[in-house]
Coordinates of C-alpha atoms in Angstrom, one line a residue:
M272 CA 0.0 0.0 0.0
R273 CA 2.9 2.4 0.5
S274 CA 3.5 4.9 -2.3
S275 CA 6.9 4.8 -3.9
I276 CA 9.7 7.0 -2.7
K277 CA 9.9 8.4 -6.2
L278 CA 6.2 9.6 -6.1
S279 CA 6.7 11.2 -2.7
F280 CA 9.9 13.0 -3.9
I281 CA 8.1 14.3 -7.0
L282 CA 5.2 15.6 -4.9
I283 CA 7.5 17.3 -2.5
I284 CA 9.3 19.1 -5.4
I285 CA 5.9 20.2 -6.9
F286 CA 4.6 21.6 -3.7
S287 CA 7.8 23.2 -2.7
L288 CA 7.5 25.2 -5.9
I289 CA 3.8 26.0 -5.0
I290 CA 4.8 27.3 -1.6
V291 CA 7.4 29.6 -3.2
G292 CA 4.8 30.8 -5.6
C293 CA 2.3 31.4 -2.8
S294 CA 4.7 33.4 -0.6
S295 CA 4.1 36.8 -2.3
K296 CA 0.8 37.6 -0.5
S297 CA 2.4 37.3 3.0
N298 CA 5.3 39.5 2.0
Q299 CA 2.9 42.2 1.1
T300 CA 2.0 42.7 4.8
S301 CA 5.5 43.0 6.2
N302 CA 6.2 46.7 5.5
D303 CA 7.2 49.3 8.0
P304 CA 3.9 50.1 9.8
Q305 CA 4.4 53.8 9.4
K306 CA 5.2 53.7 5.6
E307 CA 3.0 53.5 2.5
N308 CA 2.8 50.1 0.9
P309 CA 4.8 50.0 -2.4
D310 CA 1.6 49.4 -4.4
G311 CA 0.0 52.6 -3.1
N312 CA -3.2 50.9 -2.1
G313 CA -3.1 51.5 1.6
K314 CA -0.8 52.0 4.6
S315 CA -0.2 49.9 7.6
Q316 CA -2.0 50.7 10.8
P317 CA 0.2 51.8 13.8
E318 CA 0.9 48.8 16.0
V319 CA -0.2 50.6 19.2
V320 CA -3.3 52.8 19.0
D321 CA -5.6 54.2 21.7
V322 CA -9.1 54.4 20.3
S323 CA -9.8 57.4 22.6
E324 CA -7.3 59.4 20.5
I325 CA -9.3 59.1 17.4
K326 CA -11.1 62.5 16.9
E327 CA -12.9 61.9 13.6
F328 CA -14.8 59.0 12.2
H329 CA -15.6 58.2 8.6
Q330 CA -18.2 56.0 6.8
S331 CA -18.4 54.1 3.5
P332 CA -19.6 56.4 0.7
I333 CA -22.4 53.8 0.1
L334 CA -24.1 55.1 3.3
D335 CA -24.1 58.7 2.1
G336 CA -27.6 60.0 1.6
M337 CA -29.3 57.2 3.5
D338 CA -30.7 59.5 6.2
L339 CA -28.6 57.9 8.9
P340 CA -27.3 59.5 12.1
D341 CA -23.8 60.8 11.9
V342 CA -21.3 57.9 12.0
K343 CA -19.9 59.0 15.4
D344 CA -23.4 58.7 16.8
R345 CA -23.8 55.2 15.3
L346 CA -20.6 54.0 17.0
P347 CA -20.2 53.1 20.7
K348 CA -18.3 55.6 22.8
E349 CA -15.3 53.2 22.7
P350 CA -15.4 51.4 19.3
K351 CA -13.3 48.3 18.9
L352 CA -10.0 48.3 17.1
P353 CA -9.5 45.0 15.3
N354 CA -7.2 42.5 16.8
E355 CA -8.6 39.3 15.2
M356 CA -5.1 38.5 13.9
P357 CA -2.0 38.9 16.0
P358 CA 0.4 41.5 14.6
E359 CA 3.1 38.8 14.1
Y360 CA 0.7 37.2 11.6
L361 CA -0.8 40.2 9.9
K362 CA 0.4 43.8 9.7
F363 CA -3.0 45.4 9.4
E364 CA -3.3 47.9 6.6
I365 CA -5.6 50.9 6.4
G366 CA -7.9 49.8 3.6
K367 CA -10.3 51.3 1.1
Y368 CA -14.1 51.3 1.0
G369 CA -16.2 49.5 -1.6
G370 CA -16.8 46.4 -3.6
T371 CA -18.7 43.1 -3.3
L372 CA -16.9 40.0 -2.0
N373 CA -18.0 36.8 -3.8
T374 CA -18.1 33.6 -1.8
V375 CA -19.6 30.2 -2.6
A376 CA -21.5 27.6 -0.6
Q377 CA -23.2 24.2 -1.2
S378 CA -26.1 24.9 1.0
P379 CA -28.9 27.5 0.7
T380 CA -28.8 28.2 4.4
W381 CA -25.1 27.8 5.3
D382 CA -22.0 29.5 4.0
P383 CA -19.1 28.4 6.3
D384 CA -16.7 31.0 5.1
F385 CA -19.2 33.8 5.5
F386 CA -20.1 32.5 8.9
V387 CA -16.6 32.7 10.2
M388 CA -16.0 36.1 8.6
S389 CA -19.2 37.5 10.2
N390 CA -19.6 35.9 13.5
E391 CA -18.9 38.1 16.6
P392 CA -18.2 36.5 20.0
L393 CA -18.6 38.4 23.2
L394 CA -14.9 38.1 23.8
N395 CA -12.1 37.0 21.4
T396 CA -8.8 35.3 21.3
P397 CA -6.4 36.7 18.6
G398 CA -5.5 34.2 16.0
I399 CA -7.8 31.7 17.7
L400 CA -4.7 30.7 19.7
G401 CA -6.3 30.6 23.1
E402 CA -3.3 32.3 24.6
E403 CA -5.1 35.5 25.6
V404 CA -8.7 36.7 25.8
T405 CA -9.7 40.3 25.0
G406 CA -12.8 42.3 24.6
N407 CA -14.9 42.2 21.5
V408 CA -18.7 42.8 21.5
L409 CA -18.1 43.4 25.3
K410 CA -15.5 46.1 26.1
D411 CA -13.7 44.3 28.9
Y412 CA -14.1 41.8 31.8
E413 CA -12.7 41.0 35.2
V414 CA -12.3 37.7 37.0
S415 CA -12.4 37.2 40.8
D416 CA -9.5 35.6 42.5
D417 CA -11.4 32.4 43.1
Q418 CA -12.5 32.3 39.4
K419 CA -16.1 32.1 40.4
E420 CA -17.3 35.6 39.5
F421 CA -17.0 37.4 36.2
T422 CA -17.8 41.1 35.7
F423 CA -18.4 42.2 32.2
Y424 CA -18.4 45.8 30.8
M425 CA -20.4 46.5 27.8
R426 CA -19.7 49.2 25.1
E427 CA -21.8 52.2 26.0
G428 CA -23.6 53.4 22.8
L429 CA -23.3 50.0 21.0
K430 CA -26.3 49.6 18.8
W431 CA -28.1 46.8 17.0
S432 CA -28.2 47.0 13.2
D433 CA -31.7 48.7 13.4
G434 CA -30.2 51.5 15.6
E435 CA -31.6 50.3 18.9
P436 CA -29.2 50.5 21.9
V437 CA -27.6 47.3 23.3
T438 CA -27.8 47.2 27.1
T439 CA -27.9 44.7 29.9
E440 CA -31.6 44.2 29.3
D441 CA -30.5 42.2 26.2
V442 CA -28.3 40.1 28.5
R443 CA -31.0 39.6 31.1
F444 CA -33.5 38.6 28.4
A445 CA -31.1 36.1 26.8
I446 CA -30.3 34.5 30.1
E447 CA -33.5 34.7 32.2
D448 CA -36.1 34.6 29.5
F449 CA -34.3 32.2 27.1
Q450 CA -31.6 30.1 28.6
L451 CA -33.4 29.6 32.0
N452 CA -36.9 29.2 30.4
K453 CA -37.7 25.5 30.5
E454 CA -40.0 25.7 27.5
L455 CA -37.4 27.2 25.2
V456 CA -34.4 25.4 26.7
P457 CA -35.4 22.2 28.4
I458 CA -31.8 21.4 29.3
L459 CA -29.5 24.3 30.0
P460 CA -26.2 23.7 28.1
A461 CA -23.4 22.1 30.3
W462 CA -21.0 25.1 29.9
L463 CA -23.6 27.3 31.7
H464 CA -23.5 25.0 34.8
S465 CA -21.0 25.0 37.6
G466 CA -18.4 22.4 37.0
G467 CA -19.1 22.4 33.2
N468 CA -21.7 19.6 33.5
V469 CA -25.4 19.5 33.8
E470 CA -25.3 18.2 37.4
G471 CA -23.9 21.5 38.6
S472 CA -26.0 24.5 39.5
P473 CA -26.8 26.9 36.8
L474 CA -25.0 30.2 36.3
K475 CA -26.2 33.2 38.3
L476 CA -26.8 36.7 36.7
E477 CA -26.5 40.0 38.5
I478 CA -27.3 43.2 36.6
I479 CA -25.2 46.1 38.0
D480 CA -26.4 48.9 35.6
D481 CA -27.2 49.4 32.0
Y482 CA -23.7 48.5 30.9
T483 CA -22.3 46.2 33.6
F484 CA -23.3 42.7 34.7
K485 CA -21.9 39.8 36.6
I486 CA -22.1 36.1 36.0
S487 CA -21.1 33.7 38.8
F488 CA -20.8 30.0 39.4
D489 CA -20.7 27.9 42.6
E490 CA -17.4 26.4 41.5
P491 CA -14.3 27.9 39.9
N492 CA -14.6 28.3 36.2
G493 CA -11.4 29.7 34.9
G494 CA -12.3 28.5 31.4
F495 CA -15.4 30.7 31.1
P496 CA -13.7 33.6 29.2
I497 CA -12.3 31.3 26.5
S498 CA -15.7 29.6 26.2
L499 CA -17.2 33.0 25.3
A500 CA -14.3 33.8 23.0
I501 CA -14.0 30.8 20.7
Q502 CA -15.4 27.5 22.0
N503 CA -17.7 25.9 19.5
W504 CA -17.3 29.0 17.3
R505 CA -19.7 30.6 19.8
G506 CA -21.1 34.0 18.9
Y507 CA -22.8 36.5 21.2
A508 CA -26.3 35.1 20.8
D509 CA -26.2 32.7 23.7
L510 CA -26.0 35.5 26.2
L511 CA -27.1 38.6 24.3
K512 CA -30.3 38.9 22.3
P513 CA -32.2 41.9 20.8
A514 CA -34.9 42.0 23.5
H515 CA -36.7 44.9 21.9
Y516 CA -37.3 42.7 18.8
L517 CA -37.8 39.2 20.3
K518 CA -40.2 40.2 23.1
Q519 CA -43.0 40.3 20.5
F520 CA -42.6 36.5 20.1
H521 CA -42.3 35.6 23.8
K522 CA -45.4 34.7 25.7
D523 CA -44.3 36.5 28.8
Y524 CA -44.2 39.8 27.0
A525 CA -46.5 39.7 23.9
D526 CA -50.2 40.4 23.8
P527 CA -51.8 36.9 23.6
N528 CA -54.0 37.9 20.6
D529 CA -51.0 39.4 18.7
L530 CA -48.9 36.3 19.4
K531 CA -51.7 34.1 18.2
K532 CA -52.0 36.0 15.0
L533 CA -48.2 35.9 14.5
I534 CA -48.3 32.1 15.0
S535 CA -51.2 31.8 12.5
D536 CA -49.3 34.0 9.9
H537 CA -46.3 31.7 10.1
K538 CA -48.5 28.6 9.8
F539 CA -47.5 27.1 13.1
E540 CA -49.6 24.6 15.1
E541 CA -52.7 25.9 16.8
D542 CA -51.7 24.7 20.3
Q543 CA -50.7 27.9 22.0
E544 CA -48.5 26.4 24.7
V545 CA -46.3 24.6 22.1
S546 CA -46.5 26.9 19.1
W547 CA -45.1 30.1 20.7
V548 CA -41.8 28.2 21.3
N549 CA -41.7 27.2 17.6
L550 CA -42.3 30.8 16.6
F551 CA -39.7 32.2 18.9
N552 CA -37.0 29.8 17.8
Y553 CA -37.9 30.5 14.2
M554 CA -37.6 34.2 14.6
D555 CA -34.5 34.2 16.9
I556 CA -31.6 34.2 14.5
T557 CA -28.3 32.9 16.0
E558 CA -24.9 33.0 14.5
R559 CA -25.5 29.8 12.6
E560 CA -28.7 31.0 11.0
M561 CA -27.6 34.3 9.5
S562 CA -28.0 32.8 6.0
H563 CA -31.6 31.7 6.7
P564 CA -34.3 33.6 4.7
N565 CA -36.0 34.8 7.9
A566 CA -32.8 36.6 8.9
V567 CA -33.8 39.5 6.7
G568 CA -34.6 42.4 9.1
F569 CA -33.3 40.7 12.2
P570 CA -31.2 43.0 14.4
V571 CA -27.6 41.9 14.5
L572 CA -24.1 43.1 15.5
Y573 CA -22.3 41.5 12.6
P574 CA -20.4 43.5 10.0
W575 CA -22.9 42.5 7.3
K576 CA -26.6 41.7 7.5
L577 CA -28.8 39.6 5.1
K578 CA -30.5 41.7 2.5
E579 CA -31.8 39.1 0.1
M580 CA -31.9 35.3 -0.1
T581 CA -32.8 33.4 -3.3
K582 CA -32.4 29.9 -4.5
T583 CA -29.1 30.8 -6.2
Y584 CA -27.4 33.3 -3.9
G585 CA -27.5 35.2 -0.6
L586 CA -26.8 39.0 -0.6
Y587 CA -25.5 40.7 2.5
E588 CA -25.1 44.4 3.0
R589 CA -23.0 46.4 5.4
N590 CA -24.3 47.0 8.9
P591 CA -24.3 50.8 9.4
Y592 CA -24.1 50.5 13.1
Y593 CA -21.1 48.0 13.2
F594 CA -18.9 48.7 16.2
K595 CA -15.3 48.4 14.9
V596 CA -13.1 51.1 13.4
D597 CA -9.5 51.2 12.1
A598 CA -6.8 53.5 13.6
E599 CA -7.9 56.4 11.3
G600 CA -11.5 56.3 12.4
N601 CA -12.9 54.5 9.4
Q602 CA -15.9 52.4 10.4
L603 CA -15.5 48.8 9.3
P604 CA -16.1 46.7 7.3
Y605 CA -14.3 48.1 4.2
I606 CA -16.2 45.8 1.8
D607 CA -19.8 47.0 1.3
M608 CA -21.5 43.7 0.2
V609 CA -21.0 40.0 0.3
K610 CA -22.6 37.7 -2.3
S611 CA -22.7 34.0 -1.5
A612 CA -23.4 31.9 -4.6
I613 CA -25.2 28.7 -3.9
V614 CA -24.0 25.7 -6.0
Q615 CA -24.9 22.0 -6.0
D616 CA -21.6 20.4 -4.9
I617 CA -17.9 20.7 -4.2
E618 CA -17.0 20.1 -7.8
M619 CA -19.1 23.1 -8.9
T620 CA -17.3 25.1 -6.3
G621 CA -14.0 24.2 -7.8
L622 CA -15.1 25.2 -11.3
K623 CA -16.2 28.6 -10.0
I624 CA -12.8 29.1 -8.3
I625 CA -10.7 28.4 -11.4
A626 CA -13.0 30.6 -13.4
G627 CA -12.2 33.5 -11.1
E628 CA -15.7 33.9 -9.8
V629 CA -14.8 33.5 -6.2
D630 CA -12.9 36.1 -4.1
F631 CA -12.4 34.0 -1.0
N632 CA -12.7 30.3 -0.3
R633 CA -11.2 28.1 2.4
E634 CA -13.8 25.6 3.4
A635 CA -14.2 23.7 0.1
T636 CA -10.6 23.8 -1.1
A637 CA -8.5 20.6 -1.6
L638 CA -4.7 20.0 -1.7
S639 CA -5.3 17.6 -4.5
K640 CA -6.6 20.5 -6.7
M641 CA -3.7 22.8 -5.8
P642 CA -1.9 22.3 -9.2
V643 CA -5.2 23.2 -11.0
Y644 CA -5.7 26.2 -8.8
R645 CA -2.2 27.4 -9.6
E646 CA -2.5 26.7 -13.3
N647 CA -5.5 28.9 -13.6
A648 CA -4.6 31.6 -11.0
E649 CA -3.3 34.3 -13.3
K650 CA -6.2 33.9 -15.7
G651 CA -8.7 33.8 -12.8
G652 CA -7.2 36.8 -11.0
Y653 CA -6.7 35.0 -7.7
E654 CA -3.9 33.6 -5.6
A655 CA -3.7 30.1 -4.1
L656 CA -2.0 30.3 -0.7
L657 CA -1.2 27.5 1.7
A658 CA -2.0 27.9 5.4
N659 CA -2.3 25.6 8.4
M660 CA -5.5 23.7 9.1
H661 CA -6.9 24.2 12.6
L662 CA -8.4 20.7 12.8
T663 CA -7.9 17.1 11.8
P664 CA -9.9 16.9 8.6
T665 CA -10.9 13.3 8.1
D666 CA -11.3 11.5 11.4
V667 CA -12.8 8.1 11.2
M668 CA -15.7 7.3 13.4
L669 CA -17.2 3.9 14.3
N670 CA -20.5 4.4 16.3
L671 CA -19.9 2.4 19.5
T672 CA -23.5 3.0 20.5
Y673 CA -25.3 1.9 17.3
D674 CA -28.3 -0.2 18.1
N675 CA -27.1 -3.6 16.9
E676 CA -25.8 -6.3 19.3
N677 CA -23.5 -8.0 16.7
W678 CA -22.0 -4.6 15.8
R679 CA -21.4 -3.6 19.4
K680 CA -19.7 -6.8 20.4
V681 CA -17.1 -6.1 17.7
V682 CA -16.5 -2.4 17.7
N683 CA -16.6 -2.1 21.5
D684 CA -13.7 -4.5 21.8
V685 CA -10.6 -2.3 21.8
R686 CA -8.6 -5.0 20.1
F687 CA -10.8 -4.5 17.0
R688 CA -10.1 -0.8 17.0
K689 CA -6.4 -1.3 17.5
A690 CA -6.4 -3.9 14.6
L691 CA -8.0 -1.4 12.3
N692 CA -5.6 1.3 13.4
Y693 CA -2.6 -0.9 12.7
A694 CA -3.9 -1.4 9.1
I695 CA -4.1 2.3 8.3
D696 CA -1.3 3.3 6.0
R697 CA -0.7 6.9 6.9
D698 CA 2.1 7.3 4.3
E699 CA -0.3 6.3 1.5
I700 CA -3.0 8.7 2.8
I701 CA -0.6 11.6 3.2
D702 CA 0.9 11.1 -0.3
T703 CA -2.4 10.4 -2.1
L704 CA -4.8 12.8 -0.5
Y705 CA -2.5 15.5 1.0
Y706 CA 0.5 15.6 -1.4
G707 CA 2.9 15.2 1.5
F708 CA 1.4 18.2 3.4
A709 CA 0.4 16.3 6.6
E710 CA 2.0 14.2 9.3
P711 CA 1.0 10.9 11.0
S712 CA -1.0 11.5 14.1
T713 CA 0.5 11.5 17.6
V714 CA -2.9 11.3 19.2
I715 CA -3.0 7.5 18.5
D716 CA -0.4 5.0 17.5
S717 CA 0.5 5.6 13.8
T718 CA 2.4 2.3 13.3
L719 CA 1.5 0.3 10.2
D720 CA 1.7 -3.4 11.2
L721 CA -0.6 -5.8 9.3
D722 CA 0.8 -8.8 11.3
K723 CA -0.3 -7.3 14.6
A724 CA -3.6 -6.3 13.1
N725 CA -4.3 -9.9 11.9
A726 CA -3.2 -11.3 15.2
L727 CA -5.6 -9.2 17.2
L728 CA -8.5 -10.1 15.0
D729 CA -7.6 -13.8 15.2
E730 CA -7.4 -13.4 19.0
M731 CA -11.0 -12.0 18.9
G732 CA -12.1 -15.2 17.1
M733 CA -13.1 -13.3 13.9
E734 CA -12.4 -16.1 11.4
K735 CA -12.3 -15.6 7.7
G736 CA -14.9 -17.0 5.4
S737 CA -14.5 -18.5 2.0
D738 CA -14.6 -14.9 0.5
G739 CA -11.6 -13.9 2.5
F740 CA -13.6 -11.5 4.8
R741 CA -13.9 -12.0 8.6
K742 CA -17.1 -13.0 10.3
G743 CA -18.8 -11.3 13.3
P744 CA -20.2 -13.1 16.4
D745 CA -23.3 -13.9 14.4
G746 CA -21.3 -16.0 12.0
K747 CA -21.9 -13.7 9.0
R748 CA -19.5 -11.5 7.2
F749 CA -18.8 -8.4 9.3
T750 CA -19.2 -5.1 7.4
I751 CA -18.2 -1.5 8.2
P752 CA -20.8 0.5 6.2
F753 CA -19.4 4.0 5.8
E754 CA -22.1 6.7 5.2
V755 CA -20.4 10.0 4.5
Q756 CA -21.2 13.4 3.2
A757 CA -19.1 15.1 0.5
A758 CA -18.7 18.1 2.8
A759 CA -15.0 18.3 2.0
P760 CA -13.0 16.9 -1.0
D761 CA -11.0 14.4 1.0
I762 CA -13.7 12.6 2.8
V763 CA -15.0 10.2 0.1
P764 CA -11.5 9.4 -1.2
L765 CA -10.4 8.5 2.3
A766 CA -13.3 6.1 2.7
E767 CA -12.4 4.5 -0.6
L768 CA -8.8 4.1 0.5
L769 CA -9.8 2.6 3.8
T770 CA -11.9 0.1 1.9
E771 CA -8.7 -1.3 0.3
M772 CA -6.6 -1.0 3.4
W773 CA -8.9 -2.9 5.7
K774 CA -9.6 -5.5 3.0
E775 CA -6.0 -6.6 3.5
I776 CA -6.9 -7.8 7.0
G777 CA -10.2 -9.3 6.0
I778 CA -12.6 -6.5 7.0
H779 CA -15.3 -5.8 4.5
V780 CA -16.1 -2.1 4.0
T781 CA -18.8 -0.3 1.9
V782 CA -19.1 3.4 1.1
K783 CA -22.3 5.4 0.6
T784 CA -22.4 9.1 0.0
L785 CA -25.4 11.0 1.5
D786 CA -26.4 14.7 1.1
S787 CA -25.6 16.8 4.1
A788 CA -29.2 17.1 5.4
L789 CA -29.8 13.4 5.4
W790 CA -26.4 12.7 6.9
G791 CA -27.2 15.1 9.8
T792 CA -30.6 13.6 10.3
R793 CA -29.2 10.0 10.4
N794 CA -26.5 11.0 12.9
A795 CA -29.0 12.8 15.2
A796 CA -31.1 9.6 15.1
N797 CA -28.1 7.4 15.9
E798 CA -28.5 5.7 12.6
L799 CA -24.9 6.1 11.3
Q800 CA -22.7 3.1 12.0
A801 CA -19.5 4.5 10.5
T802 CA -18.6 7.9 9.1
I803 CA -15.8 10.3 8.4
I804 CA -15.8 13.9 9.6
W805 CA -13.4 16.6 10.9
T806 CA -12.9 17.3 14.5
H807 CA -11.2 20.1 16.4
T808 CA -9.1 17.7 18.4
P809 CA -5.9 20.0 18.2
L810 CA -7.8 22.9 19.9
Y811 CA -8.1 22.2 23.7
Y812 CA -10.8 24.8 24.2
M813 CA -13.2 23.2 21.7
Q814 CA -13.8 20.1 23.8
D815 CA -14.3 18.4 20.4
W816 CA -13.2 14.7 20.6
G817 CA -15.9 13.5 18.2
Q818 CA -18.0 12.2 21.0
G819 CA -21.2 13.0 19.2
F820 CA -20.2 10.5 16.5
W821 CA -18.4 7.5 18.1
G822 CA -20.6 7.6 21.3
N823 CA -23.8 9.3 20.3
L824 CA -26.1 7.8 22.9
W825 CA -23.4 8.1 25.6
N826 CA -22.8 11.7 24.8
A827 CA -26.6 12.4 25.0
W828 CA -26.8 10.7 28.4
W829 CA -23.9 12.7 29.8
N830 CA -25.2 16.1 28.5
S831 CA -28.7 15.5 29.7
G832 CA -27.8 14.3 33.2
G833 CA -29.1 10.8 32.4
E834 CA -32.4 11.9 31.0
K835 CA -31.6 10.9 27.4
G836 CA -29.4 8.4 25.6
E837 CA -27.6 5.5 27.3
E838 CA -25.3 5.3 30.3
P839 CA -21.6 5.0 29.1
P840 CA -19.0 2.6 30.5
E841 CA -16.7 3.9 33.2
D842 CA -13.7 4.6 31.0
V843 CA -15.9 6.8 28.8
K844 CA -17.3 8.6 31.9
E845 CA -13.8 9.3 33.0
F846 CA -13.0 10.7 29.5
Y847 CA -16.1 13.0 29.8
R848 CA -15.1 14.1 33.3
L849 CA -11.7 15.2 32.1
M850 CA -13.3 17.2 29.3
N851 CA -15.6 18.9 31.8
K852 CA -12.6 19.7 34.0
M853 CA -10.7 21.0 31.1
N854 CA -13.6 23.3 30.1
V855 CA -13.6 25.1 33.5
S856 CA -9.9 25.3 33.9
P857 CA -7.7 28.3 33.0
P858 CA -5.6 27.8 29.8
E859 CA -2.4 26.6 31.6
E860 CA -4.2 23.9 33.5
A861 CA -6.4 23.0 30.5
V862 CA -3.4 22.2 28.4
K863 CA -2.2 19.7 31.0
I864 CA -5.6 18.0 31.0
M865 CA -5.4 17.9 27.3
D866 CA -2.3 15.8 27.5
T867 CA -4.1 13.3 29.8
L868 CA -7.0 13.1 27.3
R869 CA -4.5 12.4 24.5
E870 CA -3.1 9.5 26.6
K871 CA -6.7 8.1 27.1
M872 CA -7.2 8.3 23.3
H873 CA -3.9 6.6 22.7
E874 CA -5.0 3.8 25.0
N875 CA -8.6 3.4 23.9
I876 CA -8.7 4.7 20.3
Y877 CA -12.3 5.9 20.6
Y878 CA -12.0 7.2 17.1
F879 CA -9.2 7.4 14.5
V880 CA -7.3 10.6 14.3
H881 CA -4.9 9.3 11.7
I882 CA -3.2 12.5 10.5
E883 CA -2.4 16.0 11.8
H884 CA -0.7 19.2 10.9
V885 CA -2.4 19.4 7.5
K886 CA -2.0 22.3 5.1
Q887 CA -5.0 23.9 3.5
P888 CA -5.3 25.9 0.3
L889 CA -6.7 29.4 0.6
I890 CA -8.1 31.0 -2.5
V891 CA -8.1 34.8 -2.4
N892 CA -8.7 37.5 -5.1
S893 CA -5.3 38.9 -6.1
K894 CA -6.6 42.4 -5.2
L895 CA -7.7 41.5 -1.8
G896 CA -5.8 43.3 1.0
N897 CA -5.2 42.4 4.7
I898 CA -4.6 38.7 3.8
T899 CA -1.9 36.5 5.1
D900 CA -0.9 32.8 4.8
K901 CA 0.5 32.9 8.4
G902 CA -1.4 31.2 11.3
T903 CA -4.3 28.9 10.6
A904 CA -6.4 29.3 7.5
I905 CA -9.6 29.8 9.5
S906 CA -8.2 32.5 11.7
I907 CA -7.8 34.6 8.5
N908 CA -11.6 34.4 8.0
F909 CA -12.0 36.1 11.4
A910 CA -10.5 39.2 9.9
G911 CA -13.2 39.5 7.2
E912 CA -14.3 43.0 8.2
Q913 CA -10.7 44.1 7.6
M914 CA -10.4 42.8 4.0
Y915 CA -10.5 45.3 1.2
F916 CA -10.1 45.5 -2.5
K917 CA -7.0 47.3 -3.7
E918 CA -7.2 49.4 -6.8

């Protein structure tokens, strides 16, 4: 199964040339911060700026004549200076206003690149590094010595996109009337409980004044700031909602007759006690729903807001009340509009990229297509950069809780998982799918040893039948039926490679591709036996160990306090306890717990993290400024409001 040394050598040479060709974009951002850039399209922002020293503020010309308040009156008293990317990764340039950024997505309600570019957490961690946590939507915060109490300071004068003020009433509403409302949220999320699990007491809220509030826990929760900044790509919507807008859909505030009419207008069920919940959830737009058609008109704090959604595209216009500015007082974003084209599949995305119809794409790019990207770059007017992935892109999941006794007896035997692991040829995968730009995983053993694999399967009593495939406890051929979505270009090819690799040790594998909606539905119903999907295993603060795929019912039990799912075995409970402890620990302690979790994974192989340190192509319009190939590719998305088109 191993690729030849010659092939690897050729691939390394090809991609070494690609890297050299991609280096120009990062060099554009390394000028003296006080000097004009040589292309005359902008100047770098001073590295240290006090926003209080900015005396004048400016707006995009597209807002002129729109009968809006003066820009200084639309901004908070202390606007936010962008720090989404650390200065060692990106020397931020003062940009220019105007233009439409073209993105592309495979779903009519989900554009992952636009999501990351637009989402605004309450706090942030520059470069998604998790090394420091700073203000973002919130101006600042303080932590008590015992790490139980957190005081948050809002930006006075901050406004929703409809011009209404943002105050602690929006916080109170989000927590008391949403999170702590049993009808809307039957089970409060674990991260809002003391100890980071549902058995702990819920958070406590204290409103100090219109712009100050406290959140406290009964136990130390040093990980709370990082959870607000980045965990689960969380935006502000969990703890901050436009109360002035949403109260009309909440039964505690709305006139019953008005609410009944709203429910009827939206064709919800007649049962009042049930239907108001459906209506509220439909009208409450979270960070993951900003591309839904009903997001038009919803008050937001994002740089862009939805203007129009059709079957073929979504159009987003600038938010005139956005709270960030550059060092010269220019209200961000620089780019006025974003247009998200909706296509059928990944292949169509690739065709639009090489045709030069996409200004920015990270999510749907593939290393295997890098030569094609480069070949068409000049004609298409774009650059194909290489940056680091923030995740492990094709982790292999066997559902240990799938409802089939024969299946469970096999996959819950750690010897079986170790045997499969010994039969994964990382070198083949890295050469074939990642052109050498990945490394064997250190999370689990990356040794290729077919003899050990066969010995373990023999020890389990999985005999081979006349067809050469091994049998399960029921005496029939044992099959691993992969059901995958083509959400990334490397998922289906990996499944096909594993089919051949595991065939060598007598394990029969099938591969079926599902559309994303069906795949999600089947996973939620615990109907997927085996799948491949990315996880954020490398990022300690994400608490993403694929537990919703390899232990679906166990994960449901743990997160519901035993009300749902199925009680997990003790080793899995211990794994969950460590994750909870990591979630409430400050970064320096969390990293140590992460090491223990890696040891547990190495021992139990709950799922297969077979590669790591993968490179990812980043497609950007050649005229797009404030772009870098340093850091992780997704962290560059976070600086979306800072991107601008050069002349």
